Amino acid sequence: MQKVPVMDDNGFVLTESDAILKYLANNYDIPEHWYPRHPERRAKVDEYTAWHHTNTRPHAAKVFILEVLIPTQTGSQVDEARLNRALSQLNDTLDKLESMFLRRQPFLCGDDITLADLLAICELMQPIGGGRDILEQRPQLQHWRSRIQSALGESFDQAHAVLYSVRDRRKAKL
């Protein structure tokens, strides 16, 4: 399918991050909190992951594409009107993350970190590549990100090293 990420587990191939994470959680010995076995807790993770594909993912990615990828690949200036529309859509998504998913709980689906948090934070970190911290004015989401960073330790920064590098190269050019 010429897509990343891709997983090949002894000839069994999957190409969607959501499906890959759920497959790994179901087939390997990982802590239960990542993808709970309890039906209601698992359903909350599934609820977010279903919502993610038409909300968090495209809205965060669009900001990154407009602010970083297109200008880098074409040498053009950022289309400010399109970027502002994308930021508005992303802002609406962030509002929903706070009101629908985080509410008064530490992670998107409850008291423990899950696959939902991994999927969401990876998307929401993308604008960092353009030097934009979209959580800067959102204390609730900042605290959530800090809890994820604490839970993941060094893996958090390792996972986002490419974005940090892109950000730093862009800063150096300015």
Short mmCIF file of N, CA and C in Angstrom, two decimals:
data_model
loop_
_atom_site.label_atom_id
_atom_site.label_comp_id
_atom_site.label_asym_id
_atom_site.label_seq_id
_atom_site.Cartn_x
_atom_site.Cartn_y
_atom_site.Cartn_z
N MET A 1 0.83 -1.21 0.00
CA MET A 1 0.00 0.00 0.00
C MET A 1 0.86 1.26 0.00
N GLN A 2 2.18 1.09 0.09
CA GLN A 2 3.11 2.22 0.09
C GLN A 2 2.77 3.24 1.18
N LYS A 3 2.55 2.72 2.40
CA LYS A 3 2.19 3.57 3.53
C LYS A 3 3.10 3.28 4.71
N VAL A 4 3.27 4.25 5.55
CA VAL A 4 3.91 4.06 6.85
C VAL A 4 2.92 4.55 7.89
N PRO A 5 2.87 3.97 9.05
CA PRO A 5 3.68 2.82 9.45
C PRO A 5 3.16 1.55 8.81
N VAL A 6 4.03 0.56 8.81
CA VAL A 6 3.66 -0.77 8.35
C VAL A 6 4.27 -1.77 9.32
N MET A 7 3.56 -2.85 9.55
CA MET A 7 4.04 -3.90 10.43
C MET A 7 4.02 -5.21 9.65
N ASP A 8 5.10 -5.95 9.77
CA ASP A 8 5.17 -7.29 9.20
C ASP A 8 5.52 -8.23 10.35
N ASP A 9 4.55 -8.98 10.82
CA ASP A 9 4.75 -9.91 11.93
C ASP A 9 4.73 -11.33 11.36
N ASN A 10 5.91 -11.80 10.99
CA ASN A 10 6.04 -13.14 10.40
C ASN A 10 5.12 -13.34 9.21
N GLY A 11 5.09 -12.35 8.32
CA GLY A 11 4.28 -12.45 7.11
C GLY A 11 2.89 -11.87 7.22
N PHE A 12 2.45 -11.52 8.42
CA PHE A 12 1.15 -10.88 8.59
C PHE A 12 1.38 -9.37 8.55
N VAL A 13 0.85 -8.70 7.53
CA VAL A 13 1.12 -7.29 7.28
C VAL A 13 -0.09 -6.42 7.61
N LEU A 14 0.15 -5.35 8.35
CA LEU A 14 -0.86 -4.33 8.63
C LEU A 14 -0.27 -2.97 8.32
N THR A 15 -1.13 -2.03 7.88
CA THR A 15 -0.62 -0.71 7.49
C THR A 15 -1.24 0.47 8.24
N GLU A 16 -2.18 0.26 9.09
CA GLU A 16 -2.80 1.37 9.83
C GLU A 16 -2.32 1.35 11.28
N SER A 17 -1.88 2.50 11.78
CA SER A 17 -1.32 2.56 13.13
C SER A 17 -2.31 2.05 14.18
N ASP A 18 -3.55 2.42 14.06
CA ASP A 18 -4.58 1.97 15.01
C ASP A 18 -4.66 0.44 15.02
N ALA A 19 -4.75 -0.15 13.85
CA ALA A 19 -4.84 -1.61 13.74
C ALA A 19 -3.55 -2.27 14.24
N ILE A 20 -2.41 -1.68 13.93
CA ILE A 20 -1.13 -2.23 14.37
C ILE A 20 -1.05 -2.26 15.89
N LEU A 21 -1.38 -1.14 16.52
CA LEU A 21 -1.31 -1.07 17.98
C LEU A 21 -2.25 -2.07 18.63
N LYS A 22 -3.46 -2.18 18.13
CA LYS A 22 -4.43 -3.12 18.71
C LYS A 22 -3.98 -4.56 18.49
N TYR A 23 -3.45 -4.86 17.33
CA TYR A 23 -2.94 -6.19 17.05
C TYR A 23 -1.82 -6.55 18.04
N LEU A 24 -0.87 -5.64 18.20
CA LEU A 24 0.25 -5.90 19.11
C LEU A 24 -0.24 -6.09 20.54
N ALA A 25 -1.19 -5.25 20.96
CA ALA A 25 -1.73 -5.36 22.31
C ALA A 25 -2.45 -6.69 22.52
N ASN A 26 -3.14 -7.16 21.51
CA ASN A 26 -3.88 -8.43 21.62
C ASN A 26 -2.99 -9.66 21.53
N ASN A 27 -1.87 -9.54 20.85
CA ASN A 27 -1.07 -10.73 20.56
C ASN A 27 0.24 -10.83 21.32
N TYR A 28 0.59 -9.82 22.06
CA TYR A 28 1.84 -9.87 22.81
C TYR A 28 1.59 -9.50 24.26
N ASP A 29 2.48 -9.90 25.11
CA ASP A 29 2.34 -9.70 26.55
C ASP A 29 2.73 -8.28 26.93
N ILE A 30 1.76 -7.38 26.85
CA ILE A 30 2.00 -5.99 27.24
C ILE A 30 1.07 -5.66 28.41
N PRO A 31 1.38 -4.63 29.16
CA PRO A 31 0.49 -4.25 30.26
C PRO A 31 -0.93 -3.98 29.76
N GLU A 32 -1.89 -4.45 30.51
CA GLU A 32 -3.30 -4.39 30.11
C GLU A 32 -3.83 -2.98 29.92
N HIS A 33 -3.22 -2.00 30.58
CA HIS A 33 -3.75 -0.64 30.48
C HIS A 33 -3.68 -0.09 29.05
N TRP A 34 -2.76 -0.59 28.22
CA TRP A 34 -2.63 -0.06 26.87
C TRP A 34 -3.89 -0.27 26.04
N TYR A 35 -4.48 -1.45 26.17
CA TYR A 35 -5.71 -1.77 25.44
C TYR A 35 -6.50 -2.71 26.35
N PRO A 36 -7.30 -2.12 27.26
CA PRO A 36 -7.95 -2.90 28.33
C PRO A 36 -8.80 -4.06 27.81
N ARG A 37 -8.82 -5.12 28.59
CA ARG A 37 -9.65 -6.28 28.25
C ARG A 37 -11.10 -6.09 28.68
N HIS A 38 -11.31 -5.30 29.73
CA HIS A 38 -12.67 -5.03 30.21
C HIS A 38 -13.45 -4.35 29.09
N PRO A 39 -14.62 -4.89 28.72
CA PRO A 39 -15.35 -4.38 27.56
C PRO A 39 -15.65 -2.88 27.56
N GLU A 40 -16.07 -2.33 28.69
CA GLU A 40 -16.41 -0.91 28.71
C GLU A 40 -15.17 -0.04 28.59
N ARG A 41 -14.09 -0.44 29.25
CA ARG A 41 -12.84 0.34 29.15
C ARG A 41 -12.26 0.24 27.74
N ARG A 42 -12.32 -0.95 27.15
CA ARG A 42 -11.84 -1.12 25.78
C ARG A 42 -12.70 -0.31 24.81
N ALA A 43 -14.00 -0.30 25.04
CA ALA A 43 -14.90 0.47 24.17
C ALA A 43 -14.55 1.95 24.18
N LYS A 44 -14.10 2.47 25.32
CA LYS A 44 -13.70 3.89 25.39
C LYS A 44 -12.47 4.14 24.52
N VAL A 45 -11.53 3.20 24.53
CA VAL A 45 -10.35 3.33 23.66
C VAL A 45 -10.79 3.26 22.20
N ASP A 46 -11.66 2.31 21.88
CA ASP A 46 -12.16 2.17 20.52
C ASP A 46 -12.95 3.41 20.08
N GLU A 47 -13.69 3.99 21.00
CA GLU A 47 -14.43 5.21 20.68
C GLU A 47 -13.48 6.31 20.24
N TYR A 48 -12.40 6.51 21.02
CA TYR A 48 -11.45 7.55 20.64
C TYR A 48 -10.78 7.21 19.31
N THR A 49 -10.31 5.97 19.16
CA THR A 49 -9.57 5.64 17.94
C THR A 49 -10.43 5.78 16.69
N ALA A 50 -11.72 5.52 16.79
CA ALA A 50 -12.63 5.72 15.66
C ALA A 50 -12.77 7.21 15.35
N TRP A 51 -12.87 8.03 16.38
CA TRP A 51 -13.01 9.49 16.24
C TRP A 51 -11.71 10.11 15.72
N HIS A 52 -10.61 9.56 16.14
CA HIS A 52 -9.28 10.06 15.82
C HIS A 52 -9.05 10.24 14.31
N HIS A 53 -9.48 9.28 13.52
CA HIS A 53 -9.18 9.27 12.09
C HIS A 53 -9.84 10.39 11.31
N THR A 54 -10.91 10.96 11.83
CA THR A 54 -11.57 12.06 11.11
C THR A 54 -11.48 13.37 11.88
N ASN A 55 -10.72 13.39 12.95
CA ASN A 55 -10.62 14.61 13.75
C ASN A 55 -9.15 14.93 14.07
N THR A 56 -8.61 14.32 15.10
CA THR A 56 -7.25 14.66 15.52
C THR A 56 -6.24 14.48 14.40
N ARG A 57 -6.25 13.31 13.76
CA ARG A 57 -5.25 13.03 12.72
C ARG A 57 -5.28 14.04 11.57
N PRO A 58 -6.38 14.22 10.88
CA PRO A 58 -6.33 15.12 9.72
C PRO A 58 -6.11 16.59 10.10
N HIS A 59 -6.65 17.00 11.24
CA HIS A 59 -6.53 18.42 11.59
C HIS A 59 -5.12 18.79 12.02
N ALA A 60 -4.46 17.94 12.78
CA ALA A 60 -3.07 18.21 13.17
C ALA A 60 -2.14 18.04 11.97
N ALA A 61 -2.38 17.02 11.18
CA ALA A 61 -1.53 16.78 10.01
C ALA A 61 -1.62 17.93 9.01
N LYS A 62 -2.81 18.47 8.85
CA LYS A 62 -2.99 19.56 7.88
C LYS A 62 -2.15 20.77 8.26
N VAL A 63 -2.08 21.09 9.55
CA VAL A 63 -1.25 22.21 10.00
C VAL A 63 0.21 21.94 9.64
N PHE A 64 0.69 20.74 9.92
CA PHE A 64 2.06 20.36 9.61
C PHE A 64 2.32 20.41 8.10
N ILE A 65 1.40 19.89 7.32
CA ILE A 65 1.55 19.88 5.86
C ILE A 65 1.62 21.30 5.32
N LEU A 66 0.71 22.16 5.77
CA LEU A 66 0.66 23.54 5.25
C LEU A 66 1.84 24.39 5.73
N GLU A 67 2.28 24.14 6.94
CA GLU A 67 3.31 25.00 7.53
C GLU A 67 4.73 24.49 7.27
N VAL A 68 4.88 23.18 7.08
CA VAL A 68 6.22 22.61 6.94
C VAL A 68 6.42 21.90 5.60
N LEU A 69 5.62 20.90 5.32
CA LEU A 69 5.88 20.06 4.15
C LEU A 69 5.76 20.81 2.82
N ILE A 70 4.65 21.49 2.59
CA ILE A 70 4.46 22.17 1.30
C ILE A 70 5.54 23.24 1.09
N PRO A 71 5.77 24.14 2.05
CA PRO A 71 6.83 25.13 1.83
C PRO A 71 8.21 24.50 1.62
N THR A 72 8.51 23.43 2.33
CA THR A 72 9.81 22.77 2.19
C THR A 72 9.95 22.12 0.82
N GLN A 73 8.90 21.46 0.38
CA GLN A 73 8.97 20.73 -0.90
C GLN A 73 8.88 21.64 -2.11
N THR A 74 8.16 22.75 -1.98
CA THR A 74 7.93 23.61 -3.16
C THR A 74 8.72 24.91 -3.11
N GLY A 75 9.25 25.25 -1.93
CA GLY A 75 9.95 26.54 -1.81
C GLY A 75 8.99 27.71 -1.73
N SER A 76 7.70 27.44 -1.62
CA SER A 76 6.70 28.52 -1.55
C SER A 76 6.52 29.00 -0.11
N GLN A 77 5.86 30.12 -0.01
CA GLN A 77 5.51 30.67 1.30
C GLN A 77 4.29 29.92 1.85
N VAL A 78 4.13 29.99 3.15
CA VAL A 78 2.96 29.38 3.79
C VAL A 78 1.72 30.13 3.33
N ASP A 79 0.69 29.39 2.94
CA ASP A 79 -0.60 29.97 2.58
C ASP A 79 -1.32 30.28 3.89
N GLU A 80 -1.21 31.52 4.33
CA GLU A 80 -1.72 31.92 5.64
C GLU A 80 -3.23 31.72 5.78
N ALA A 81 -3.98 31.96 4.72
CA ALA A 81 -5.44 31.79 4.80
C ALA A 81 -5.78 30.31 5.04
N ARG A 82 -5.15 29.43 4.28
CA ARG A 82 -5.40 27.99 4.47
C ARG A 82 -4.91 27.53 5.83
N LEU A 83 -3.75 28.04 6.27
CA LEU A 83 -3.22 27.66 7.57
C LEU A 83 -4.17 28.12 8.68
N ASN A 84 -4.70 29.33 8.58
CA ASN A 84 -5.62 29.82 9.61
C ASN A 84 -6.89 28.99 9.67
N ARG A 85 -7.40 28.54 8.52
CA ARG A 85 -8.58 27.65 8.52
C ARG A 85 -8.23 26.32 9.18
N ALA A 86 -7.05 25.80 8.86
CA ALA A 86 -6.62 24.53 9.45
C ALA A 86 -6.45 24.67 10.96
N LEU A 87 -5.88 25.78 11.40
CA LEU A 87 -5.70 26.01 12.83
C LEU A 87 -7.05 26.13 13.54
N SER A 88 -8.02 26.74 12.88
CA SER A 88 -9.36 26.85 13.45
C SER A 88 -10.00 25.46 13.61
N GLN A 89 -9.86 24.61 12.59
CA GLN A 89 -10.39 23.25 12.68
C GLN A 89 -9.68 22.48 13.80
N LEU A 90 -8.37 22.64 13.88
CA LEU A 90 -7.61 21.96 14.93
C LEU A 90 -8.02 22.47 16.30
N ASN A 91 -8.26 23.76 16.41
CA ASN A 91 -8.70 24.33 17.68
C ASN A 91 -10.03 23.72 18.13
N ASP A 92 -10.95 23.52 17.19
CA ASP A 92 -12.22 22.87 17.51
C ASP A 92 -11.99 21.44 18.00
N THR A 93 -11.06 20.75 17.36
CA THR A 93 -10.72 19.39 17.78
C THR A 93 -10.13 19.38 19.18
N LEU A 94 -9.25 20.33 19.47
CA LEU A 94 -8.65 20.42 20.81
C LEU A 94 -9.73 20.69 21.86
N ASP A 95 -10.70 21.54 21.52
CA ASP A 95 -11.82 21.78 22.44
C ASP A 95 -12.53 20.46 22.76
N LYS A 96 -12.77 19.66 21.73
CA LYS A 96 -13.47 18.39 21.94
C LYS A 96 -12.62 17.40 22.72
N LEU A 97 -11.32 17.39 22.47
CA LEU A 97 -10.45 16.52 23.26
C LEU A 97 -10.58 16.85 24.74
N GLU A 98 -10.60 18.12 25.04
CA GLU A 98 -10.71 18.55 26.45
C GLU A 98 -12.09 18.22 27.02
N SER A 99 -13.14 18.53 26.29
CA SER A 99 -14.49 18.40 26.85
C SER A 99 -15.05 16.98 26.75
N MET A 100 -14.73 16.27 25.69
CA MET A 100 -15.31 14.93 25.49
C MET A 100 -14.45 13.81 26.06
N PHE A 101 -13.15 13.95 25.93
CA PHE A 101 -12.28 12.82 26.29
C PHE A 101 -11.54 13.02 27.60
N LEU A 102 -10.95 14.17 27.81
CA LEU A 102 -10.20 14.35 29.06
C LEU A 102 -11.10 14.65 30.25
N ARG A 103 -12.10 15.46 30.03
CA ARG A 103 -13.01 15.85 31.12
C ARG A 103 -12.24 16.03 32.42
N ARG A 104 -12.51 15.20 33.39
CA ARG A 104 -11.82 15.29 34.69
C ARG A 104 -11.00 14.03 34.94
N GLN A 105 -10.37 13.52 33.91
CA GLN A 105 -9.55 12.31 34.06
C GLN A 105 -8.17 12.60 33.50
N PRO A 106 -7.16 11.88 33.95
CA PRO A 106 -5.79 12.20 33.55
C PRO A 106 -5.44 11.82 32.11
N PHE A 107 -6.10 10.82 31.55
CA PHE A 107 -5.81 10.38 30.19
C PHE A 107 -7.10 10.34 29.38
N LEU A 108 -7.00 10.22 28.07
CA LEU A 108 -8.18 10.32 27.21
C LEU A 108 -9.28 9.32 27.53
N CYS A 109 -8.90 8.15 28.01
CA CYS A 109 -9.90 7.09 28.24
C CYS A 109 -9.98 6.66 29.69
N GLY A 110 -9.48 7.47 30.61
CA GLY A 110 -9.58 7.11 32.02
C GLY A 110 -8.35 7.45 32.82
N ASP A 111 -8.09 6.63 33.82
CA ASP A 111 -7.01 6.90 34.76
C ASP A 111 -5.64 6.40 34.30
N ASP A 112 -5.60 5.59 33.25
CA ASP A 112 -4.34 5.02 32.76
C ASP A 112 -4.10 5.41 31.31
N ILE A 113 -2.84 5.49 30.95
CA ILE A 113 -2.46 5.73 29.57
C ILE A 113 -2.90 4.54 28.72
N THR A 114 -3.38 4.82 27.50
CA THR A 114 -3.82 3.77 26.58
C THR A 114 -3.27 4.07 25.18
N LEU A 115 -3.59 3.17 24.27
CA LEU A 115 -3.24 3.38 22.86
C LEU A 115 -3.84 4.69 22.34
N ALA A 116 -4.98 5.08 22.85
CA ALA A 116 -5.61 6.33 22.42
C ALA A 116 -4.70 7.52 22.68
N ASP A 117 -4.07 7.54 23.83
CA ASP A 117 -3.16 8.64 24.15
C ASP A 117 -1.96 8.66 23.21
N LEU A 118 -1.44 7.48 22.89
CA LEU A 118 -0.30 7.41 21.96
C LEU A 118 -0.67 7.96 20.59
N LEU A 119 -1.82 7.52 20.07
CA LEU A 119 -2.25 8.00 18.76
C LEU A 119 -2.45 9.51 18.77
N ALA A 120 -3.11 10.00 19.79
CA ALA A 120 -3.40 11.44 19.85
C ALA A 120 -2.14 12.28 19.99
N ILE A 121 -1.25 11.92 20.91
CA ILE A 121 -0.08 12.76 21.14
C ILE A 121 0.83 12.78 19.92
N CYS A 122 0.93 11.67 19.22
CA CYS A 122 1.77 11.67 18.02
C CYS A 122 1.26 12.66 16.97
N GLU A 123 -0.03 12.74 16.83
CA GLU A 123 -0.59 13.72 15.88
C GLU A 123 -0.40 15.15 16.38
N LEU A 124 -0.66 15.36 17.66
CA LEU A 124 -0.61 16.71 18.20
C LEU A 124 0.81 17.26 18.34
N MET A 125 1.78 16.40 18.26
CA MET A 125 3.17 16.85 18.29
C MET A 125 3.64 17.30 16.91
N GLN A 126 2.97 16.90 15.84
CA GLN A 126 3.43 17.25 14.49
C GLN A 126 3.68 18.74 14.28
N PRO A 127 2.79 19.63 14.71
CA PRO A 127 3.05 21.06 14.48
C PRO A 127 4.33 21.58 15.14
N ILE A 128 4.89 20.82 16.09
CA ILE A 128 6.17 21.20 16.69
C ILE A 128 7.23 21.31 15.60
N GLY A 129 7.11 20.50 14.56
CA GLY A 129 8.06 20.56 13.45
C GLY A 129 8.13 21.93 12.81
N GLY A 130 7.05 22.66 12.87
CA GLY A 130 7.01 24.03 12.35
C GLY A 130 7.25 25.07 13.43
N GLY A 131 7.65 24.60 14.61
CA GLY A 131 7.89 25.53 15.71
C GLY A 131 6.62 25.97 16.42
N ARG A 132 5.52 25.26 16.19
CA ARG A 132 4.23 25.64 16.76
C ARG A 132 3.82 24.64 17.82
N ASP A 133 3.71 25.10 19.06
CA ASP A 133 3.19 24.25 20.14
C ASP A 133 1.71 24.55 20.26
N ILE A 134 0.89 23.69 19.69
CA ILE A 134 -0.55 23.95 19.66
C ILE A 134 -1.22 23.78 21.02
N LEU A 135 -0.48 23.25 21.98
CA LEU A 135 -1.03 23.09 23.33
C LEU A 135 -0.61 24.22 24.26
N GLU A 136 0.15 25.16 23.74
CA GLU A 136 0.75 26.24 24.54
C GLU A 136 -0.27 27.00 25.39
N GLN A 137 -1.44 27.26 24.85
CA GLN A 137 -2.47 28.03 25.56
C GLN A 137 -3.54 27.13 26.17
N ARG A 138 -3.23 25.86 26.34
CA ARG A 138 -4.22 24.89 26.83
C ARG A 138 -3.63 24.10 27.99
N PRO A 139 -3.77 24.63 29.21
CA PRO A 139 -3.18 23.97 30.38
C PRO A 139 -3.63 22.53 30.58
N GLN A 140 -4.88 22.24 30.34
CA GLN A 140 -5.38 20.88 30.53
C GLN A 140 -4.65 19.91 29.59
N LEU A 141 -4.49 20.30 28.35
CA LEU A 141 -3.79 19.45 27.38
C LEU A 141 -2.28 19.42 27.65
N GLN A 142 -1.73 20.52 28.14
CA GLN A 142 -0.31 20.52 28.51
C GLN A 142 -0.04 19.53 29.64
N HIS A 143 -0.91 19.52 30.63
CA HIS A 143 -0.75 18.58 31.75
C HIS A 143 -0.90 17.13 31.27
N TRP A 144 -1.83 16.92 30.36
CA TRP A 144 -2.01 15.60 29.76
C TRP A 144 -0.73 15.17 29.04
N ARG A 145 -0.17 16.07 28.21
CA ARG A 145 1.07 15.76 27.50
C ARG A 145 2.19 15.44 28.50
N SER A 146 2.28 16.19 29.59
CA SER A 146 3.30 15.93 30.62
C SER A 146 3.12 14.55 31.25
N ARG A 147 1.85 14.16 31.48
CA ARG A 147 1.61 12.83 32.03
C ARG A 147 2.05 11.74 31.05
N ILE A 148 1.82 11.97 29.77
CA ILE A 148 2.26 11.01 28.76
C ILE A 148 3.79 10.95 28.73
N GLN A 149 4.42 12.11 28.76
CA GLN A 149 5.89 12.15 28.77
C GLN A 149 6.44 11.40 29.98
N SER A 150 5.83 11.60 31.13
CA SER A 150 6.28 10.90 32.34
C SER A 150 6.09 9.39 32.20
N ALA A 151 4.97 8.99 31.64
CA ALA A 151 4.68 7.56 31.49
C ALA A 151 5.63 6.90 30.48
N LEU A 152 6.00 7.62 29.45
CA LEU A 152 6.83 7.04 28.39
C LEU A 152 8.32 7.24 28.61
N GLY A 153 8.69 8.20 29.44
CA GLY A 153 10.11 8.46 29.69
C GLY A 153 10.85 8.88 28.43
N GLU A 154 12.05 8.36 28.25
CA GLU A 154 12.90 8.73 27.11
C GLU A 154 12.25 8.38 25.77
N SER A 155 11.39 7.40 25.76
CA SER A 155 10.74 6.99 24.51
C SER A 155 9.96 8.13 23.88
N PHE A 156 9.41 9.02 24.71
CA PHE A 156 8.64 10.14 24.18
C PHE A 156 9.51 11.00 23.26
N ASP A 157 10.65 11.43 23.76
CA ASP A 157 11.52 12.28 22.95
C ASP A 157 12.14 11.51 21.79
N GLN A 158 12.42 10.24 21.97
CA GLN A 158 12.95 9.43 20.87
C GLN A 158 11.93 9.35 19.73
N ALA A 159 10.67 9.20 20.08
CA ALA A 159 9.62 9.10 19.07
C ALA A 159 9.43 10.39 18.30
N HIS A 160 9.77 11.51 18.93
CA HIS A 160 9.56 12.81 18.29
C HIS A 160 10.86 13.49 17.86
N ALA A 161 11.95 12.74 17.86
CA ALA A 161 13.26 13.31 17.52
C ALA A 161 13.28 13.93 16.12
N VAL A 162 12.62 13.31 15.16
CA VAL A 162 12.60 13.87 13.80
C VAL A 162 11.90 15.22 13.79
N LEU A 163 10.78 15.33 14.51
CA LEU A 163 10.07 16.62 14.58
C LEU A 163 10.93 17.69 15.24
N TYR A 164 11.62 17.32 16.31
CA TYR A 164 12.51 18.28 16.97
C TYR A 164 13.61 18.74 16.02
N SER A 165 14.13 17.82 15.24
CA SER A 165 15.18 18.15 14.28
C SER A 165 14.66 19.09 13.19
N VAL A 166 13.48 18.81 12.67
CA VAL A 166 12.86 19.68 11.66
C VAL A 166 12.66 21.08 12.24
N ARG A 167 12.13 21.14 13.45
CA ARG A 167 11.92 22.42 14.13
C ARG A 167 13.24 23.19 14.26
N ASP A 168 14.28 22.50 14.73
CA ASP A 168 15.56 23.15 14.95
C ASP A 168 16.20 23.63 13.65
N ARG A 169 16.07 22.85 12.57
CA ARG A 169 16.59 23.29 11.26
C ARG A 169 15.84 24.51 10.76
N ARG A 170 14.53 24.52 10.95
CA ARG A 170 13.73 25.67 10.50
C ARG A 170 14.10 26.91 11.29
N LYS A 171 14.31 26.77 12.59
CA LYS A 171 14.72 27.90 13.43
C LYS A 171 16.07 28.45 12.98
N ALA A 172 16.99 27.54 12.64
CA ALA A 172 18.33 27.95 12.22
C ALA A 172 18.29 28.76 10.93
N LYS A 173 17.34 28.46 10.06
CA LYS A 173 17.21 29.19 8.80
C LYS A 173 16.65 30.59 9.00
N LEU A 174 15.89 30.77 10.08
CA LEU A 174 15.29 32.08 10.33
C LEU A 174 16.37 32.96 10.88
#
